[in-house]
Amino acid sequence: NDQLNAERGAGRCFKGFSEGPIDFKPTYKYQPGTHHYEQRADKKLRAPAWCDRILWMSQDPNHISQVNYKRAENPNISDHKAVMSTFAGTIKDVIQARREAVYEEVMKLLDKYENQTLPSVGLDTVLLDYGMVRYDQSITLPIRVANTGKVVAQFRLVPKLDEVTLCKPWMRVTPTYGMLVPGDSEAVINFTIHIDNATAHALNTGREVLDDVLILRLENGRDYYITITGRYARSCFGMTVDELVVYAEPIRNIPLDPIQRAEHLRSGSGGVDKDASSALCVPKELWRIIDAIYEKGLHERDLFTTAGLATDVSDIRECLDTGAPFGDFNVHSMTEVMISFLSNLASPIVPALLFPSLEIDAQNIQSMSRKFLEELPPIHYNVFVYLVSFFREALLYKDSNLLSAAKLARICTNCMVLGVGAGAGSLEETASSITRRAGMQLIMLHFLETSSI
């Protein structure tokens, strides 16, 4: 009887295992130390049986075969005989170098597949150098973006960490986002730099530089960092009269960097007289433009009300900044530059604190005018008196230039009192400020119509 095979056949044990044919005698029960089955009367007798077996299981039956299956006669110290078997099997052996090579090859294939499913774009440049940028000048440089991948690429400019704007105030970008389908023609992003009055003032005071980094983000892709750089050609526009009177040489020669400026002035090349009493009474730029208008003639029709030529205005401004002699410019271009210079000062000739707080009438206008002059800061006082004298001179030719005291009073108020962005209609204007501005215009009219206070 073979109980093991009976139980295996019934499916109650060793499922999936195999056993080779048994061609050896039962291995139990022997008298220890002999080759005889147990027959002693004092011992419990057992029928000889195959109690010692070897079974095996393989995932693939073709990978293993039994060579032999037999019992051992020695040693004979037990009541069992040992059973032994030899197998021939196919096993997996890992060659580490080959395994690593296969792994690397698979990873490359996976990366290639992943890269093919990710968007990719090419930029023709990530550095925009604007070179020398002048006041009130706009320069536009493009960056061309091409879809170099196999899927749709969506891009947009995003703010830097902890910032809410895409770029600095002097930079404008159009468009700020876009989408490129594979095979589409390249997109063009225009980056425009413009130096307005606020930017010029910040550059002149060292609070700003023409450097920035913009981030172009590819959705589900990488970020591209675009470097913006430029050099500001220093201008008298956007400065204060108090600073302008310090420099005898052209303002373009004065470094923007505070340390370099200090070294420049300490070396004596800044054209600054260390004796404060020898400082200029009015900015040389204002004197030059007024002197040029005198030479052109104050009799020109519609003086101060006719716009000049755009090219002339730019060239005149450059002459003021560099000290170059004026060319044969139109007188209306000269007057436009003069009004623009005064309007774009960092602080107006007449501070807002000096606006009359009382309503101006015939009884108090002389005292209010005198009080106004007394409270003007020294340099502002010099410039104001110089301008009033000039405008009075212009009124002598009113029959030919068609100027009037009222018209010039309004011009004086707009360029010496309000400055840029604070004119009539400003969102910040109140009924009180309108009244005070009107009072300031009456004071201007008084100075133009009378030669004494």
Short mmCIF file of C-alpha atoms in Angstrom, two decimals:
data_model
loop_
_atom_site.label_atom_id
_atom_site.label_comp_id
_atom_site.label_asym_id
_atom_site.label_seq_id
_atom_site.Cartn_x
_atom_site.Cartn_y
_atom_site.Cartn_z
CA ASN A 1 0.00 0.00 0.00
CA ASP A 2 1.26 3.50 -0.89
CA GLN A 3 -0.66 5.96 1.25
CA LEU A 4 1.20 8.99 -0.22
CA ASN A 5 0.17 8.23 -3.77
CA ALA A 6 -3.36 7.44 -2.63
CA GLU A 7 -3.65 10.87 -0.94
CA ARG A 8 -2.02 12.63 -3.89
CA GLY A 9 -4.39 10.92 -6.27
CA ALA A 10 -7.30 12.15 -4.17
CA GLY A 11 -5.89 15.69 -4.44
CA ARG A 12 -5.48 16.13 -0.70
CA CYS A 13 -1.74 16.84 -0.62
CA PHE A 14 1.29 17.87 -2.69
CA LYS A 15 -0.72 19.26 -5.60
CA GLY A 16 1.47 19.97 -8.61
CA PHE A 17 4.37 17.92 -7.32
CA SER A 18 6.00 15.10 -9.32
CA GLU A 19 7.75 11.91 -8.34
CA GLY A 20 9.83 9.52 -10.36
CA PRO A 21 9.18 5.77 -10.55
CA ILE A 22 10.25 3.81 -7.45
CA ASP A 23 12.44 0.83 -8.27
CA PHE A 24 14.05 0.33 -4.85
CA LYS A 25 12.92 -1.75 -1.84
CA PRO A 26 10.90 -0.16 0.99
CA THR A 27 13.04 1.98 3.27
CA TYR A 28 11.18 1.25 6.55
CA LYS A 29 11.28 -0.43 9.07
CA TYR A 30 14.80 -1.84 9.67
CA GLN A 31 16.62 -3.07 12.67
CA PRO A 32 19.15 -0.27 13.39
CA GLY A 33 22.67 -1.30 12.53
CA THR A 34 21.54 -4.07 10.19
CA HIS A 35 20.09 -4.55 6.75
CA HIS A 36 17.17 -6.64 8.08
CA TYR A 37 13.58 -5.54 8.44
CA GLU A 38 12.35 -5.44 12.03
CA GLN A 39 11.27 -8.93 13.17
CA ARG A 40 12.13 -8.92 16.86
CA ALA A 41 9.26 -10.07 19.05
CA ASP A 42 9.81 -7.37 21.68
CA LYS A 43 9.50 -4.58 19.10
CA LYS A 44 6.44 -3.13 17.46
CA LEU A 45 6.30 -4.70 14.05
CA ARG A 46 5.52 -2.72 10.88
CA ALA A 47 4.94 -3.81 7.31
CA PRO A 48 7.82 -2.60 5.10
CA ALA A 49 6.89 0.67 3.41
CA TRP A 50 8.28 3.51 1.29
CA CYS A 51 8.22 6.18 3.98
CA ASP A 52 11.11 8.22 2.59
CA ARG A 53 10.32 9.99 -0.69
CA ILE A 54 11.58 12.81 -2.94
CA LEU A 55 9.02 14.97 -4.81
CA TRP A 56 9.62 18.10 -6.87
CA MET A 57 7.79 20.95 -8.48
CA SER A 58 8.92 23.16 -11.38
CA GLN A 59 7.28 26.22 -12.98
CA ASP A 60 8.26 24.81 -16.34
CA PRO A 61 8.41 20.96 -16.39
CA ASN A 62 10.81 21.13 -19.30
CA HIS A 63 13.39 22.87 -17.12
CA ILE A 64 14.03 19.84 -14.85
CA SER A 65 14.44 16.07 -15.25
CA GLN A 66 15.23 13.29 -12.78
CA VAL A 67 18.42 11.43 -13.57
CA ASN A 68 18.13 8.78 -10.86
CA TYR A 69 16.04 7.92 -7.79
CA LYS A 70 17.40 5.36 -5.31
CA ARG A 71 18.09 4.50 -1.70
CA ALA A 72 21.38 4.34 0.20
CA GLU A 73 22.38 1.25 2.19
CA ASN A 74 24.74 3.08 4.48
CA PRO A 75 24.86 4.39 7.03
CA ASN A 76 22.55 1.92 8.78
CA ILE A 77 22.25 3.45 12.22
CA SER A 78 18.54 4.25 11.80
CA ASP A 79 15.41 2.21 11.24
CA HIS A 80 15.11 4.15 7.90
CA LYS A 81 17.21 3.93 4.81
CA ALA A 82 18.20 7.22 3.23
CA VAL A 83 16.73 8.16 -0.16
CA MET A 84 18.58 10.21 -2.75
CA SER A 85 17.98 11.57 -6.25
CA THR A 86 19.92 13.42 -8.91
CA PHE A 87 18.26 16.07 -11.08
CA ALA A 88 19.27 17.91 -14.25
CA GLY A 89 17.79 21.43 -14.23
CA THR A 90 17.90 24.67 -16.17
CA ILE A 91 18.40 27.69 -13.87
CA LYS A 92 18.54 31.49 -14.44
CA ASP A 93 21.94 33.07 -14.06
CA VAL A 94 22.15 36.93 -14.03
CA ILE A 95 25.11 38.54 -15.79
CA GLN A 96 25.29 41.88 -13.98
CA ALA A 97 27.00 43.85 -16.76
CA ARG A 98 24.48 42.62 -19.32
CA ARG A 99 21.62 43.32 -16.94
CA GLU A 100 22.76 46.91 -16.47
CA ALA A 101 23.17 47.38 -20.23
CA VAL A 102 19.64 46.11 -20.85
CA TYR A 103 18.28 48.33 -18.07
CA GLU A 104 19.98 51.37 -19.55
CA GLU A 105 18.64 50.58 -22.99
CA VAL A 106 15.11 50.20 -21.65
CA MET A 107 15.34 53.50 -19.73
CA LYS A 108 16.51 55.28 -22.88
CA LEU A 109 13.53 53.94 -24.76
CA LEU A 110 11.20 55.06 -21.97
CA ASP A 111 12.80 58.52 -21.88
CA LYS A 112 12.49 58.80 -25.64
CA TYR A 113 8.82 57.91 -25.46
CA GLU A 114 8.23 60.34 -22.60
CA ASN A 115 10.07 63.14 -24.42
CA GLN A 116 7.99 62.54 -27.51
CA THR A 117 4.83 63.09 -25.46
CA LEU A 118 6.14 66.28 -23.79
CA PRO A 119 5.92 69.71 -25.46
CA SER A 120 9.14 71.27 -26.67
CA VAL A 121 9.89 74.67 -28.19
CA GLY A 122 12.98 76.40 -29.52
CA LEU A 123 13.79 80.08 -28.92
CA ASP A 124 16.09 81.87 -31.32
CA THR A 125 17.60 83.76 -28.36
CA VAL A 126 17.19 84.14 -24.60
CA LEU A 127 19.22 87.35 -24.33
CA LEU A 128 17.89 90.74 -25.41
CA ASP A 129 20.46 93.54 -25.28
CA TYR A 130 18.92 96.93 -26.05
CA GLY A 131 22.22 98.78 -25.97
CA MET A 132 21.91 102.51 -25.25
CA VAL A 133 18.31 103.57 -24.53
CA ARG A 134 17.37 107.26 -24.49
CA TYR A 135 14.64 109.15 -22.70
CA ASP A 136 11.14 108.79 -24.19
CA GLN A 137 12.50 106.20 -26.61
CA SER A 138 10.77 102.90 -27.40
CA ILE A 139 12.81 99.96 -28.69
CA THR A 140 11.26 96.62 -29.64
CA LEU A 141 13.20 93.37 -29.97
CA PRO A 142 11.56 90.06 -30.98
CA ILE A 143 12.02 86.47 -29.85
CA ARG A 144 10.86 83.77 -32.24
CA VAL A 145 9.35 80.63 -30.74
CA ALA A 146 9.07 77.40 -32.78
CA ASN A 147 7.39 74.12 -31.82
CA THR A 148 10.14 71.48 -31.97
CA GLY A 149 8.09 68.69 -30.40
CA LYS A 150 5.36 66.32 -31.60
CA VAL A 151 2.52 67.65 -29.43
CA VAL A 152 0.76 70.99 -28.99
CA ALA A 153 2.90 73.52 -27.09
CA GLN A 154 1.20 76.17 -24.96
CA PHE A 155 3.37 78.91 -23.48
CA ARG A 156 2.89 81.98 -21.32
CA LEU A 157 4.97 84.49 -19.43
CA VAL A 158 4.67 84.13 -15.65
CA PRO A 159 5.80 86.36 -12.75
CA LYS A 160 8.90 85.53 -10.80
CA LEU A 161 8.60 84.01 -7.34
CA ASP A 162 6.99 86.41 -4.82
CA GLU A 163 6.14 88.89 -7.60
CA VAL A 164 2.80 89.70 -9.21
CA THR A 165 3.89 91.42 -12.44
CA LEU A 166 5.43 89.72 -15.46
CA CYS A 167 8.15 92.33 -15.88
CA LYS A 168 9.34 95.74 -14.72
CA PRO A 169 7.23 98.85 -15.49
CA TRP A 170 9.51 99.97 -18.33
CA MET A 171 9.00 96.72 -20.25
CA ARG A 172 5.94 95.68 -22.30
CA VAL A 173 5.49 92.21 -23.83
CA THR A 174 3.03 91.21 -26.55
CA PRO A 175 1.65 88.61 -26.69
CA THR A 176 2.10 87.20 -23.20
CA TYR A 177 0.78 83.74 -24.13
CA GLY A 178 0.24 81.55 -27.16
CA MET A 179 -0.18 78.05 -28.59
CA LEU A 180 1.77 76.26 -31.32
CA VAL A 181 0.58 73.14 -33.12
CA PRO A 182 3.29 70.88 -34.59
CA GLY A 183 4.06 72.13 -38.08
CA ASP A 184 2.82 75.68 -37.38
CA SER A 185 4.97 78.64 -38.35
CA GLU A 186 6.96 80.17 -35.51
CA ALA A 187 5.38 82.68 -33.13
CA VAL A 188 6.94 86.09 -32.50
CA ILE A 189 6.95 87.68 -29.04
CA ASN A 190 7.80 91.40 -29.02
CA PHE A 191 9.62 92.89 -26.03
CA THR A 192 9.36 96.70 -25.96
CA ILE A 193 11.38 98.89 -23.62
CA HIS A 194 10.23 102.47 -23.02
CA ILE A 195 11.75 105.12 -20.79
CA ASP A 196 9.02 107.38 -19.44
CA ASN A 197 9.35 110.12 -16.85
CA ALA A 198 8.87 107.87 -13.81
CA THR A 199 11.45 105.38 -15.09
CA ALA A 200 13.92 108.16 -15.93
CA HIS A 201 13.61 109.55 -12.41
CA ALA A 202 14.16 106.08 -10.90
CA LEU A 203 17.21 105.52 -13.13
CA ASN A 204 18.67 108.95 -12.35
CA THR A 205 18.37 108.34 -8.60
CA GLY A 206 19.89 104.85 -8.79
CA ARG A 207 16.68 103.10 -7.67
CA GLU A 208 16.35 101.27 -10.97
CA VAL A 209 18.54 99.65 -13.62
CA LEU A 210 17.68 98.38 -17.07
CA ASP A 211 18.09 94.72 -16.16
CA ASP A 212 15.40 92.08 -15.76
CA VAL A 213 14.77 88.36 -16.17
CA LEU A 214 11.47 87.16 -17.64
CA ILE A 215 10.12 83.61 -17.34
CA LEU A 216 8.50 81.91 -20.34
CA ARG A 217 6.71 78.81 -19.05
CA LEU A 218 5.83 75.86 -21.27
CA GLU A 219 2.72 74.07 -20.02
CA ASN A 220 3.71 70.55 -18.91
CA GLY A 221 7.25 71.45 -19.93
CA ARG A 222 10.25 73.48 -18.83
CA ASP A 223 10.79 77.16 -18.06
CA TYR A 224 12.87 79.44 -20.30
CA TYR A 225 14.65 82.39 -18.67
CA ILE A 226 14.93 85.48 -20.86
CA THR A 227 17.55 88.05 -19.85
CA ILE A 228 16.82 91.71 -20.55
CA THR A 229 19.62 94.27 -20.39
CA GLY A 230 20.22 97.81 -21.53
CA ARG A 231 22.07 101.02 -20.64
CA TYR A 232 20.29 104.26 -19.97
CA ALA A 233 21.64 107.30 -21.80
CA ARG A 234 21.30 109.75 -18.95
CA SER A 235 19.05 112.72 -19.67
CA CYS A 236 18.18 115.99 -17.99
CA PHE A 237 14.54 115.01 -18.42
CA GLY A 238 13.14 113.42 -15.29
CA MET A 239 15.69 115.11 -12.99
CA THR A 240 15.30 117.96 -10.47
CA VAL A 241 16.52 121.50 -11.02
CA ASP A 242 18.41 121.27 -7.72
CA GLU A 243 20.55 118.47 -9.11
CA LEU A 244 20.90 119.91 -12.60
CA VAL A 245 22.46 123.17 -11.37
CA VAL A 246 25.25 121.17 -9.70
CA TYR A 247 26.73 119.94 -12.98
CA ALA A 248 28.45 122.32 -15.36
CA GLU A 249 29.24 119.62 -17.93
CA PRO A 250 26.66 117.73 -20.03
CA ILE A 251 24.49 115.45 -17.94
CA ARG A 252 25.26 112.49 -20.25
CA ASN A 253 28.82 112.50 -18.90
CA ILE A 254 27.69 112.06 -15.28
CA PRO A 255 27.59 108.34 -14.28
CA LEU A 256 24.32 106.90 -13.03
CA ASP A 257 26.00 104.65 -10.47
CA PRO A 258 26.34 106.59 -7.17
CA ILE A 259 29.85 105.26 -6.47
CA GLN A 260 31.11 105.98 -9.98
CA ARG A 261 29.46 109.40 -9.84
CA ALA A 262 31.21 110.22 -6.59
CA GLU A 263 34.57 109.16 -8.04
CA HIS A 264 33.86 111.14 -11.20
CA LEU A 265 33.11 114.28 -9.22
CA ARG A 266 36.01 113.74 -6.80
CA SER A 267 38.42 113.54 -9.72
CA GLY A 268 37.32 116.99 -10.82
CA SER A 269 36.09 115.77 -14.23
CA GLY A 270 32.46 116.31 -13.27
CA GLY A 271 32.54 120.01 -13.87
CA VAL A 272 31.39 120.70 -10.31
CA ASP A 273 32.65 123.72 -8.47
CA LYS A 274 33.19 122.83 -4.82
CA ASP A 275 32.33 126.42 -3.93
CA ALA A 276 28.52 126.32 -3.52
CA SER A 277 28.29 130.02 -4.23
CA SER A 278 29.60 129.35 -7.74
CA ALA A 279 26.86 126.82 -8.62
CA LEU A 280 24.67 127.60 -11.62
CA CYS A 281 21.70 129.84 -10.91
CA VAL A 282 19.46 127.92 -13.32
CA PRO A 283 20.01 124.62 -15.15
CA LYS A 284 22.25 125.13 -18.18
CA GLU A 285 19.83 123.07 -20.27
CA LEU A 286 17.03 125.57 -19.61
CA TRP A 287 19.31 128.50 -20.38
CA ARG A 288 20.42 126.91 -23.67
CA ILE A 289 16.91 126.22 -24.94
CA ILE A 290 15.60 129.66 -24.00
CA ASP A 291 18.62 131.33 -25.57
CA ALA A 292 18.01 129.33 -28.77
CA ILE A 293 14.34 130.42 -28.82
CA TYR A 294 15.47 134.05 -28.45
CA GLU A 295 17.75 133.61 -31.46
CA LYS A 296 15.00 131.99 -33.53
CA GLY A 297 12.73 134.89 -32.74
CA LEU A 298 9.82 135.42 -30.36
CA HIS A 299 7.65 136.83 -33.12
CA GLU A 300 6.80 133.38 -34.59
CA ARG A 301 3.05 132.93 -35.00
CA ASP A 302 1.29 130.63 -32.47
CA LEU A 303 4.43 130.33 -30.37
CA PHE A 304 4.14 127.70 -27.58
CA THR A 305 0.86 126.38 -29.03
CA THR A 306 2.04 124.72 -32.26
CA ALA A 307 3.59 121.28 -32.06
CA GLY A 308 7.13 120.79 -33.28
CA LEU A 309 8.62 118.11 -35.49
CA ALA A 310 9.11 114.73 -33.80
CA THR A 311 12.61 114.26 -35.27
CA ASP A 312 13.61 117.77 -34.21
CA VAL A 313 12.31 117.24 -30.68
CA SER A 314 14.38 114.06 -30.27
CA ASP A 315 17.51 115.72 -31.69
CA ILE A 316 17.12 118.83 -29.51
CA ARG A 317 16.77 116.67 -26.42
CA GLU A 318 19.95 114.82 -27.38
CA CYS A 319 21.80 118.14 -27.84
CA LEU A 320 20.74 119.23 -24.34
CA ASP A 321 21.95 115.96 -22.82
CA THR A 322 25.28 115.79 -24.66
CA GLY A 323 26.15 119.48 -24.91
CA ALA A 324 26.26 119.31 -28.72
CA PRO A 325 25.42 122.55 -30.57
CA PHE A 326 21.88 122.99 -31.85
CA GLY A 327 21.21 122.54 -35.52
CA ASP A 328 18.80 124.52 -37.65
CA PHE A 329 15.75 123.38 -35.70
CA ASN A 330 12.21 124.66 -36.00
CA VAL A 331 11.34 127.20 -33.27
CA HIS A 332 8.13 125.31 -32.46
CA SER A 333 10.23 122.21 -31.82
CA MET A 334 12.36 124.30 -29.46
CA THR A 335 9.35 125.55 -27.50
CA GLU A 336 7.90 122.04 -27.31
CA VAL A 337 11.14 120.72 -25.82
CA MET A 338 11.23 123.58 -23.31
CA ILE A 339 7.66 122.90 -22.13
CA SER A 340 8.38 119.16 -22.04
CA PHE A 341 11.55 119.73 -20.00
CA LEU A 342 9.68 121.75 -17.38
CA SER A 343 6.69 119.39 -17.30
CA ASN A 344 8.87 116.31 -16.84
CA LEU A 345 11.02 117.51 -13.97
CA ALA A 346 11.09 115.02 -11.10
CA SER A 347 9.55 117.72 -8.91
CA PRO A 348 7.71 120.73 -10.37
CA ILE A 349 9.09 124.26 -10.13
CA VAL A 350 6.14 125.20 -7.91
CA PRO A 351 5.64 122.61 -5.13
CA ALA A 352 2.05 121.62 -4.38
CA LEU A 353 2.45 122.93 -0.84
CA LEU A 354 2.64 126.48 -2.22
CA PHE A 355 -0.76 126.33 -3.88
CA PRO A 356 -2.91 129.17 -2.47
CA SER A 357 -5.21 128.00 0.29
CA LEU A 358 -7.48 131.04 0.03
CA GLU A 359 -9.58 132.21 -2.87
CA ILE A 360 -7.65 134.76 -4.91
CA ASP A 361 -9.25 138.16 -5.54
CA ALA A 362 -8.12 141.69 -6.39
CA GLN A 363 -7.60 142.55 -2.71
CA ASN A 364 -5.23 139.73 -1.79
CA ILE A 365 -3.53 138.80 -5.04
CA GLN A 366 -0.51 141.05 -4.46
CA SER A 367 0.13 139.79 -0.94
CA MET A 368 -0.44 136.19 -1.99
CA SER A 369 1.99 136.61 -4.88
CA ARG A 370 4.64 138.09 -2.60
CA LYS A 371 4.14 135.26 -0.07
CA PHE A 372 4.42 132.73 -2.89
CA LEU A 373 7.79 134.12 -4.03
CA GLU A 374 9.17 134.21 -0.50
CA GLU A 375 8.37 130.53 0.07
CA LEU A 376 9.88 129.20 -3.15
CA PRO A 377 13.11 127.19 -2.64
CA PRO A 378 16.20 129.14 -3.88
CA ILE A 379 16.83 127.31 -7.16
CA HIS A 380 13.10 127.09 -7.89
CA TYR A 381 12.90 130.84 -7.24
CA ASN A 382 15.68 131.51 -9.76
CA VAL A 383 14.04 129.34 -12.42
CA PHE A 384 10.61 130.88 -11.82
CA VAL A 385 11.87 134.46 -12.11
CA TYR A 386 13.92 133.53 -15.19
CA LEU A 387 10.89 131.97 -16.90
CA VAL A 388 8.52 134.80 -16.02
CA SER A 389 11.03 137.30 -17.43
CA PHE A 390 11.24 135.23 -20.62
CA PHE A 391 7.47 134.99 -21.02
CA ARG A 392 7.12 138.74 -20.42
CA GLU A 393 9.60 139.25 -23.23
CA ALA A 394 7.51 136.98 -25.46
CA LEU A 395 4.43 139.09 -24.72
CA LEU A 396 6.14 142.10 -26.27
CA TYR A 397 5.58 140.34 -29.63
CA LYS A 398 1.98 139.35 -28.98
CA ASP A 399 0.73 141.05 -32.13
CA SER A 400 2.79 138.64 -34.27
CA ASN A 401 2.97 135.51 -32.09
CA LEU A 402 -0.69 135.85 -31.02
CA LEU A 403 0.16 135.14 -27.38
CA SER A 404 -1.78 136.62 -24.48
CA ALA A 405 -1.05 136.84 -20.78
CA ALA A 406 -3.95 134.50 -20.03
CA LYS A 407 -2.69 131.93 -22.51
CA LEU A 408 0.83 132.05 -21.11
CA ALA A 409 -0.50 131.87 -17.54
CA ARG A 410 -2.21 128.61 -18.43
CA ILE A 411 1.00 127.29 -20.04
CA CYS A 412 3.03 128.28 -16.96
CA THR A 413 0.57 126.53 -14.68
CA ASN A 414 0.62 123.36 -16.74
CA CYS A 415 4.42 123.08 -16.96
CA MET A 416 5.63 124.67 -13.71
CA VAL A 417 2.88 123.81 -11.26
CA LEU A 418 1.18 120.59 -12.24
CA GLY A 419 3.82 118.57 -13.99
CA VAL A 420 3.07 115.41 -15.93
CA GLY A 421 -0.01 113.37 -15.03
CA ALA A 422 -1.56 115.97 -12.74
CA GLY A 423 -3.37 118.11 -15.27
CA ALA A 424 -7.03 118.90 -15.45
CA GLY A 425 -9.13 115.78 -15.49
CA SER A 426 -6.75 113.82 -13.29
CA LEU A 427 -8.54 111.13 -11.31
CA GLU A 428 -7.00 112.48 -8.12
CA GLU A 429 -8.35 115.99 -8.62
CA THR A 430 -10.90 117.25 -6.15
CA ALA A 431 -13.00 120.38 -6.08
CA SER A 432 -10.50 121.89 -3.63
CA SER A 433 -7.48 121.12 -5.80
CA ILE A 434 -9.21 122.56 -8.88
CA THR A 435 -9.90 125.78 -6.95
CA ARG A 436 -6.31 126.00 -5.72
CA ARG A 437 -4.98 125.35 -9.22
CA ALA A 438 -7.19 128.12 -10.57
CA GLY A 439 -5.81 130.40 -7.88
CA MET A 440 -2.25 129.47 -8.92
CA GLN A 441 -3.09 130.40 -12.50
CA LEU A 442 -4.30 133.82 -11.33
CA ILE A 443 -0.97 134.35 -9.56
CA MET A 444 0.86 133.42 -12.77
CA LEU A 445 -1.27 135.89 -14.69
CA HIS A 446 -0.48 138.57 -12.12
CA PHE A 447 3.29 138.05 -12.53
CA LEU A 448 2.98 138.26 -16.32
CA GLU A 449 0.92 141.43 -16.31
CA THR A 450 2.81 143.44 -13.72
CA SER A 451 6.45 144.34 -13.40
CA SER A 452 6.39 144.80 -9.64
CA ILE A 453 4.55 143.40 -6.66
#
